[in-house]
Short mmCIF file of C-alpha atoms in Angstrom, two decimals:
data_model
loop_
_atom_site.label_atom_id
_atom_site.label_comp_id
_atom_site.label_asym_id
_atom_site.label_seq_id
_atom_site.Cartn_x
_atom_site.Cartn_y
_atom_site.Cartn_z
CA MET A 107 82.14 19.65 -10.83
CA ALA A 108 85.89 19.14 -10.51
CA ARG A 109 88.51 21.36 -8.90
CA PRO A 110 91.93 21.21 -7.13
CA ALA A 111 91.72 18.66 -4.34
CA ARG A 112 93.55 20.49 -1.59
CA ASN A 113 90.73 23.05 -1.42
CA ALA A 114 87.73 20.74 -1.94
CA ASP A 115 86.71 20.52 1.72
CA THR A 116 87.19 24.26 2.22
CA LEU A 117 85.03 25.03 -0.80
CA VAL A 118 82.19 22.82 0.44
CA ARG A 119 82.28 24.35 3.93
CA ALA A 120 82.34 27.89 2.56
CA VAL A 121 79.40 27.34 0.24
CA LYS A 122 77.35 25.09 2.54
CA ARG A 123 76.92 27.88 5.08
CA ARG A 124 74.28 29.23 2.70
CA SER A 125 72.78 25.89 1.62
CA ASN A 126 71.21 22.81 3.23
CA GLY A 127 72.16 20.33 0.50
CA ALA A 128 73.93 17.04 1.22
CA ASP A 129 77.45 17.07 -0.17
CA LYS A 130 80.75 15.25 -0.36
CA SER A 131 84.20 16.25 -1.54
CA VAL A 132 86.26 13.65 -3.38
CA ARG A 133 90.02 13.92 -3.76
CA VAL A 134 92.00 12.43 -6.61
CA THR A 135 95.59 12.99 -5.49
CA ASN A 136 98.25 10.40 -6.24
CA SER A 137 97.37 7.98 -3.42
CA LYS A 138 93.68 7.75 -4.38
CA HIS A 139 91.86 5.13 -6.41
CA ILE A 140 91.62 7.32 -9.51
CA PRO A 141 94.55 9.77 -9.29
CA SER A 142 95.26 12.78 -11.49
CA GLY A 143 97.89 14.71 -9.58
CA GLU A 144 96.16 17.65 -7.89
CA GLY A 145 92.44 17.42 -8.52
CA GLY A 146 89.10 16.75 -6.93
CA ALA A 147 85.34 16.88 -7.23
CA VAL A 148 82.29 17.94 -5.26
CA THR A 149 79.11 15.86 -5.38
CA GLY A 150 75.72 16.54 -3.84
CA MET A 151 71.95 16.15 -3.97
CA SER A 152 71.22 19.89 -4.08
CA ASP A 153 71.37 21.66 -7.44
CA GLU A 154 71.61 24.98 -5.63
CA LEU A 155 74.64 23.84 -3.64
CA LEU A 156 76.40 22.47 -6.71
CA ASP A 157 75.69 25.65 -8.68
CA ARG A 158 77.19 27.71 -5.87
CA CYS A 159 80.25 25.43 -5.77
CA HIS A 160 80.62 25.68 -9.54
CA SER A 161 80.41 29.46 -9.31
CA PHE A 162 82.92 29.60 -6.46
CA HIS A 163 85.47 27.56 -8.43
CA ASN A 164 84.93 29.72 -11.53
CA CYS A 165 85.73 33.15 -10.10
CA GLY A 166 82.18 33.75 -8.79
CA ARG A 167 80.50 33.74 -12.20
CA SER A 168 76.83 32.93 -12.84
CA VAL A 169 75.99 29.20 -13.00
CA GLY A 170 72.55 27.56 -13.29
CA SER A 171 70.24 28.74 -10.51
CA PHE A 172 72.97 30.93 -9.01
CA LYS A 173 72.60 33.94 -11.28
CA GLY A 174 74.31 37.29 -11.46
CA SER A 175 76.28 39.61 -13.71
CA GLY A 176 80.01 39.11 -14.22
CA CYS A 177 82.02 37.87 -11.24
CA PHE A 178 79.23 38.85 -8.84
CA ALA A 179 79.98 36.47 -5.95
CA ARG A 180 83.01 35.46 -3.95
CA GLY A 181 85.13 32.84 -5.67
CA SER A 182 88.48 32.04 -7.19
CA ASN A 183 90.10 30.21 -10.08
CA TYR A 184 89.95 26.55 -9.03
CA ARG A 185 89.29 25.22 -12.52
CA MET A 186 90.78 21.83 -13.34
CA GLN A 187 93.09 21.49 -16.32
CA HIS A 188 91.64 19.66 -19.32
CA PHE A 189 94.36 17.02 -19.36
CA GLN A 190 93.60 16.17 -15.72
CA ALA A 191 89.94 15.68 -16.55
CA VAL A 192 90.84 13.39 -19.46
CA ILE A 193 93.08 11.29 -17.20
CA LEU A 194 90.23 10.91 -14.71
CA LEU A 195 87.57 10.06 -17.29
CA GLN A 196 89.69 7.25 -18.69
CA GLN A 197 89.96 5.67 -15.23
CA PHE A 198 86.22 5.42 -14.59
CA GLU A 199 86.09 2.38 -16.87
CA LYS A 200 88.26 0.37 -14.47
CA LEU A 201 86.91 1.77 -11.20
CA LEU A 202 84.03 -0.64 -10.66
CA LYS A 203 86.14 -3.71 -11.43
CA GLU A 204 89.05 -2.62 -9.22
CA THR A 205 86.72 -1.65 -6.38
CA GLU A 206 85.21 -5.14 -6.42
CA ILE A 207 88.71 -6.65 -6.28
CA ARG A 208 89.60 -4.43 -3.32
CA ARG A 209 86.38 -5.34 -1.54
CA ALA A 210 86.87 -9.09 -2.02
CA ASN A 211 90.50 -8.98 -0.86
CA ALA A 212 89.62 -6.75 2.10
CA ASP A 213 86.91 -9.18 3.21
CA TYR A 214 89.35 -12.08 2.81
CA LEU A 215 91.99 -10.32 4.91
CA THR A 216 89.45 -9.40 7.58
CA ALA A 217 88.33 -13.01 7.92
CA GLY A 218 91.94 -14.21 8.10
CA LEU A 219 92.97 -11.58 10.65
CA ASN A 220 90.03 -12.48 12.88
CA GLN A 221 91.27 -16.08 12.93
CA ILE A 222 94.80 -15.08 13.92
CA GLY A 223 93.68 -13.18 17.00
CA GLY A 224 95.32 -10.15 18.53
CA ILE A 225 94.47 -8.06 15.47
CA ALA A 226 91.39 -5.85 15.35
CA PRO A 227 90.55 -5.02 11.71
CA ALA A 228 88.98 -1.64 11.04
CA ARG A 229 85.20 -1.75 11.14
CA LEU A 230 83.26 -0.22 8.27
CA PRO A 231 79.64 0.94 8.35
CA GLU A 232 77.12 -1.76 7.58
CA ASN A 233 76.28 -2.06 3.87
CA SER A 234 79.35 -0.02 2.89
CA ARG A 235 79.46 -1.27 -0.65
CA THR A 236 79.86 0.36 -4.03
CA VAL A 237 76.85 0.73 -6.30
CA GLY A 238 77.45 1.32 -10.01
CA THR A 239 74.66 3.15 -11.81
CA ASP A 240 76.28 2.83 -15.24
CA ARG A 241 79.73 2.51 -16.78
CA ARG A 242 80.58 6.17 -16.31
CA ALA A 243 78.95 6.91 -12.95
CA VAL A 244 79.87 5.43 -9.59
CA ARG A 245 78.28 6.08 -6.23
CA SER A 246 80.39 5.02 -3.28
CA VAL A 247 79.54 4.44 0.36
CA GLY A 248 82.75 4.03 2.27
CA CYS A 249 84.33 1.28 0.20
CA LEU A 250 86.28 3.27 -2.37
CA ARG A 251 88.89 4.45 0.10
CA ARG A 252 89.15 1.12 1.84
CA ALA A 253 92.70 0.49 2.94
CA ARG A 254 93.45 -2.25 5.43
CA ARG A 255 93.93 -0.84 8.90
CA SER A 256 94.30 -3.00 11.97
CA ARG A 257 95.43 -2.81 15.58
CA PRO A 258 97.75 -5.43 17.10
CA THR A 259 97.15 -5.87 20.83
CA HIS A 260 100.01 -6.14 23.31
CA SER A 261 98.65 -9.18 25.14
CA ASN A 262 98.44 -11.39 22.04
CA PHE A 263 101.84 -10.28 20.73
CA ASN A 264 103.78 -10.48 24.01
CA GLY A 265 104.06 -6.73 24.40
CA LEU A 266 105.47 -6.20 20.90
CA SER A 267 105.39 -2.48 20.13
CA ARG A 268 103.67 -1.14 17.06
CA GLY A 269 106.98 0.14 15.71
CA LYS A 270 108.58 -3.31 15.93
CA PHE A 271 105.46 -4.90 14.46
CA ILE A 272 105.63 -2.55 11.46
CA HIS A 273 109.36 -3.19 11.05
CA ALA A 274 108.87 -6.96 11.17
CA LEU A 275 105.99 -6.86 8.70
CA GLY A 276 108.09 -4.76 6.34
CA ALA A 277 110.92 -7.29 6.64
CA GLU A 278 108.45 -9.94 5.45
CA GLY A 279 107.85 -7.90 2.29
CA VAL A 280 104.59 -6.26 3.35
CA PRO A 281 104.78 -2.44 3.11
CA CYS A 282 102.88 -0.76 5.92
CA GLY A 283 102.99 2.21 8.25
CA GLY A 284 101.44 3.87 11.25
CA GLY A 285 99.10 6.19 9.39
CA TYR A 286 98.12 9.56 10.81
CA GLY A 287 99.28 10.84 14.16
CA GLU A 288 97.57 13.27 16.52
CA GLN A 289 97.65 16.20 14.14
CA TYR A 290 96.44 18.66 16.77
CA ASN A 291 99.90 18.22 18.35
CA ASP A 292 101.79 19.05 15.14
CA GLY A 293 101.92 22.77 15.89
CA MET A 294 99.42 24.14 13.38
CA LEU A 295 96.67 24.68 15.97
CA ASP A 296 99.16 26.09 18.47
CA GLU A 297 100.20 28.65 15.89
CA ALA A 298 96.57 29.60 15.34
CA ILE A 299 95.81 29.77 19.07
CA ASN A 300 98.80 32.06 19.63
CA SER A 301 98.05 34.28 16.64
CA PRO A 302 96.96 37.91 17.11
CA GLY A 303 93.68 37.20 15.32
CA TYR A 304 92.63 34.40 17.67
CA LYS A 305 93.67 36.42 20.71
CA ARG A 306 91.45 39.28 19.56
CA LEU A 307 88.46 36.97 19.10
CA TRP A 308 88.70 34.83 22.25
CA SER A 309 89.89 35.30 25.81
CA ALA A 310 93.12 33.78 27.08
CA ASP A 311 91.14 31.43 29.34
CA ARG A 312 88.99 30.23 26.43
CA LEU A 313 92.03 29.55 24.25
CA LYS A 314 93.81 27.74 27.08
CA ALA A 315 90.75 25.57 27.74
CA TYR A 316 90.51 24.74 24.05
CA ARG A 317 94.15 23.66 23.89
CA GLU A 318 93.85 21.57 27.05
CA SER A 319 90.71 19.88 25.70
CA PHE A 320 92.89 17.96 23.22
CA LYS A 321 93.98 15.79 26.14
CA ASP A 322 90.42 14.46 26.37
CA LEU A 323 90.59 12.92 22.88
CA LYS A 324 91.69 9.60 24.34
CA GLY A 325 89.94 7.47 21.74
CA ASN A 326 91.66 9.31 18.91
CA ALA A 327 95.00 9.04 20.71
CA GLN A 328 94.54 5.27 21.05
CA VAL A 329 93.70 4.87 17.37
CA CYS A 330 96.73 6.92 16.32
CA ALA A 331 99.02 4.95 18.65
CA THR A 332 97.86 1.46 17.68
CA THR A 333 96.83 1.56 14.01
CA VAL A 334 98.82 -0.21 11.32
CA GLY A 335 97.80 0.65 7.77
CA MET A 336 98.54 -0.79 4.35
CA GLY A 337 98.02 1.15 1.13
CA GLN A 338 94.92 0.48 -0.92
CA THR A 339 96.99 -0.65 -3.92
CA LEU A 340 97.90 -3.83 -2.02
CA LEU A 341 94.26 -4.86 -2.27
CA LEU A 342 94.59 -5.06 -6.06
CA ALA A 343 97.04 -7.97 -5.80
CA ASP A 344 96.03 -11.58 -6.32
CA ARG A 345 94.83 -13.88 -3.55
CA SER A 346 98.30 -15.35 -2.99
CA ALA A 347 99.49 -11.90 -1.88
CA MET A 348 96.70 -11.79 0.71
CA ASP A 349 97.81 -15.21 1.95
CA HIS A 350 101.37 -13.89 2.19
CA ILE A 351 100.21 -10.97 4.37
CA LEU A 352 98.32 -13.31 6.69
CA GLU A 353 101.22 -15.75 6.91
CA ALA A 354 103.62 -12.90 7.70
CA ILE A 355 101.42 -11.77 10.60
CA ARG A 356 101.13 -15.34 11.89
CA LYS A 357 104.91 -15.59 11.81
CA ILE A 358 105.30 -12.30 13.69
CA ARG A 359 102.89 -13.48 16.35
CA ALA A 360 104.72 -16.79 16.73
CA TYR A 361 108.05 -15.00 17.26
CA SER A 362 106.62 -11.93 18.99
CA ALA A 363 108.28 -12.66 22.34
CA ALA A 364 111.74 -12.71 20.78
CA LEU A 365 110.96 -9.69 18.61
CA ALA A 366 109.72 -7.73 21.63
CA LYS A 367 113.01 -8.35 23.46
CA GLY A 368 115.16 -7.45 20.46
CA ALA A 369 116.71 -4.05 19.89
#
């Protein structure tokens, strides 16, 4: 069942409160492996859960085991446009092949980065590989969204900051960035905490304790401060491009002392 991506997670959470089925939301926005603008899908092992999701995205109408008359349940119009579905269906043919290319290049980069030292490649769950059931169906376990993320350490790069590392890598022709920051500091949660609704539901002490608890997320803060990410499309390049990335990082490490002192 497909629906606009920006609401996929919300839909699953809303429906799952009344179901015990395993589920996953999949987004297909422009940065994803099979993009279609704004779109998404919900997958699961529970027919009841999927029927409820289908009903929710179709204005609460009866679907499968979730039966009723008219728009009998809560829902909205989250139906995907036909042309978006066609765009997605055409891309399934290439998904298995491109995923294998990404996996091979990611493994190659990981091995090369481990040899350089001072770089800690992102760890994936064991056996996180893609399994194709047929040409039109793909079941993924972690690998489909596999972008290269790594963490340069200060000691091996002479105190070179992440910002200067990213700038130097970009100067070598390797596009990269810092990825996500600590989003709980962006203001959205502060707005919610200070809203009249939250203040009616929880005491001032409880809201203050909740806000202060963000300071305890030290592991998340470290990841946000040290991660360097490269887009997943880089992993579709040929092996010489992977060698170029590794050589660029070796060069940065060799000149890291001078780069760290520079403006």
